[in-house]
Short mmCIF file of C-alpha atoms in Angstrom, two decimals:
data_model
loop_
_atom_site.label_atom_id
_atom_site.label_comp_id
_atom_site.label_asym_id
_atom_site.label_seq_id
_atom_site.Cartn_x
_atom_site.Cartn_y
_atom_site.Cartn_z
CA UNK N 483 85.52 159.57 25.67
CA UNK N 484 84.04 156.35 24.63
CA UNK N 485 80.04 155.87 24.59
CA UNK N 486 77.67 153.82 23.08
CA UNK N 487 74.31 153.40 22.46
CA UNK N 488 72.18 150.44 22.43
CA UNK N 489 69.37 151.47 20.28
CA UNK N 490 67.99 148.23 21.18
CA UNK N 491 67.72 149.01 24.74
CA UNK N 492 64.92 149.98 26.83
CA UNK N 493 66.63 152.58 28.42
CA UNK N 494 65.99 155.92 26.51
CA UNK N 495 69.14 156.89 24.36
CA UNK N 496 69.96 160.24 27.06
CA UNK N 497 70.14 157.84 30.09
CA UNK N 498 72.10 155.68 28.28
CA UNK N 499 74.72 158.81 27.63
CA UNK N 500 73.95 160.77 30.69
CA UNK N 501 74.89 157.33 32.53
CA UNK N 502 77.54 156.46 30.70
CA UNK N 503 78.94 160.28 31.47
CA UNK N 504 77.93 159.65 34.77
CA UNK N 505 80.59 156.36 34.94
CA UNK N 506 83.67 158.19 32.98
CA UNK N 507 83.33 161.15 36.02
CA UNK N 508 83.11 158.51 38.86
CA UNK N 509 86.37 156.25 37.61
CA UNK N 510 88.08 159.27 37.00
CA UNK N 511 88.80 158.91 33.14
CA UNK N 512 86.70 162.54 32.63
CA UNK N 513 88.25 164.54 35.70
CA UNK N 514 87.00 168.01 36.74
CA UNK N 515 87.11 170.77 34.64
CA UNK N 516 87.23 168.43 31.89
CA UNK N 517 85.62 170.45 28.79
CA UNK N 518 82.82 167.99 27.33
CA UNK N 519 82.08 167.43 23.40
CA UNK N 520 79.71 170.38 22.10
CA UNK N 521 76.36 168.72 22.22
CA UNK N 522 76.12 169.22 18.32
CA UNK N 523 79.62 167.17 17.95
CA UNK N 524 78.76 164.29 20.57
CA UNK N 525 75.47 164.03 18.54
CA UNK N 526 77.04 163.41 15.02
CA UNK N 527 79.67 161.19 16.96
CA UNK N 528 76.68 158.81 17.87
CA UNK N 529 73.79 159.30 15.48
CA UNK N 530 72.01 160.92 17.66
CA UNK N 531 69.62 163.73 17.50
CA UNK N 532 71.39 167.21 18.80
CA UNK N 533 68.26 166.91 21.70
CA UNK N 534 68.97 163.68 22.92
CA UNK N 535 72.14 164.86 24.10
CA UNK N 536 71.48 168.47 24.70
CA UNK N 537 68.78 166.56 27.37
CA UNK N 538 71.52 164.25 28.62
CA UNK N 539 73.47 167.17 29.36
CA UNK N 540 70.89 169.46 31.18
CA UNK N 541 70.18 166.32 33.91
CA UNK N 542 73.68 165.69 34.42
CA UNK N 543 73.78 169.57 35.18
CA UNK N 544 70.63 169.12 37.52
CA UNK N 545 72.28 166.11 39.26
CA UNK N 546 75.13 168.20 39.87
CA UNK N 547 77.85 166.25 37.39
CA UNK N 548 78.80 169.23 34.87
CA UNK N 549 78.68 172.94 34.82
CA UNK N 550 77.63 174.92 31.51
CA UNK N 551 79.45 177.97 30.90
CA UNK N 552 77.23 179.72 28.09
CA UNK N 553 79.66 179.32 25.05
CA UNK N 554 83.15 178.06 26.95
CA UNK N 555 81.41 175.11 26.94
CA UNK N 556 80.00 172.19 29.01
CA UNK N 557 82.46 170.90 31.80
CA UNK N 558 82.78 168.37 34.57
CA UNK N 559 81.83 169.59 37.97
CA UNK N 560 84.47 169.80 40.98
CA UNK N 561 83.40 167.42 43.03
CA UNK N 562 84.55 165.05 46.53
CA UNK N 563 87.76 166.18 47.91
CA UNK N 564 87.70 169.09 45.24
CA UNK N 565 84.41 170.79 45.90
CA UNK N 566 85.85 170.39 49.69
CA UNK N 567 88.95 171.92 49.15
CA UNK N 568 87.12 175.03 47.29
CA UNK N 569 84.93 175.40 50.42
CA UNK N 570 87.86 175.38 52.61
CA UNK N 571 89.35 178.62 50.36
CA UNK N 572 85.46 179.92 49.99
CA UNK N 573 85.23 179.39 53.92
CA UNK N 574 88.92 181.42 54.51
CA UNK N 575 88.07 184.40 52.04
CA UNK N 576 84.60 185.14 53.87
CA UNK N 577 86.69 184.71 57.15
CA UNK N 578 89.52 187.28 56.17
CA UNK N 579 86.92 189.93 54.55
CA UNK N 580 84.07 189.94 57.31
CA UNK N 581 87.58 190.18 59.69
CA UNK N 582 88.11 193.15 57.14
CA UNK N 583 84.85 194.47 57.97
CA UNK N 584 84.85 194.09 62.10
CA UNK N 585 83.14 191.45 62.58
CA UNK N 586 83.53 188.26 64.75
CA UNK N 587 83.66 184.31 64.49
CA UNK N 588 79.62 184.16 66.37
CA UNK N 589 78.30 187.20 63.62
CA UNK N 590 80.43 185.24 60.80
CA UNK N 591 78.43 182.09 61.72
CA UNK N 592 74.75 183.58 62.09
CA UNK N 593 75.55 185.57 58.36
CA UNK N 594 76.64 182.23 57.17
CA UNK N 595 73.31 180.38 58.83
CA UNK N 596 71.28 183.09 57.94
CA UNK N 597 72.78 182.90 53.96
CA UNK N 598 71.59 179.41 54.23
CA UNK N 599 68.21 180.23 55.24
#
């Protein structure tokens, strides 16, 4: 995973990585489920302070980009045609289990609205 920093830049040093993370998911060279650097390692790697990253990691997480797994780790989020193909399997498991349970296609979709408030 190649990143740099501009230190010259006046774009904060976290944009800089969270965007440059950002890029490496989008063109595919970090694909999902791809286990990140530990913040701590990615900071030594560019002279950065451990919090510079550790923030660059939390807003990729709040745009959605990568998933933290308490100590697994720090991975890249399923996404596109992969987040849709785990709804389609999320989608058939509730199907088959509320079919389990008596229930209809109509009471499936007004649990499934109502989930959604």
């Amino acid at each position: 995973m190649h990143i740099a920093v501009d230190p010259a830049s006046p774009v904060p040093p976290y944009e800089q990585v969270q965007h440059r993370i950002e890029a490496l998911i989008a063109d595919g060279s970090l694909p999902p489920e791809h286990r990140l650097p530990t913040v701590r390692a990615l900071a030594t790697d560019l002279g950065l302070a451990a919090n510079t990253v550790a923030r660059a990691y939390r807003e990729l997480e709040q745009a959605g980009a990568v998933v933290t797994r308490g100590r697994l780790g720090t991975f890249v989020a399923t996404r596109g045609a992969d987040r849709e193909r785990e709804a389609v399997v999320a989608a058939r498991q509730y199907a088959h289990r509320l079919r389990e349970l008596g229930f209809d296609a109509d009471a499936a979709a007004r649990f499934a609205r109502d989930a959604f408030g």
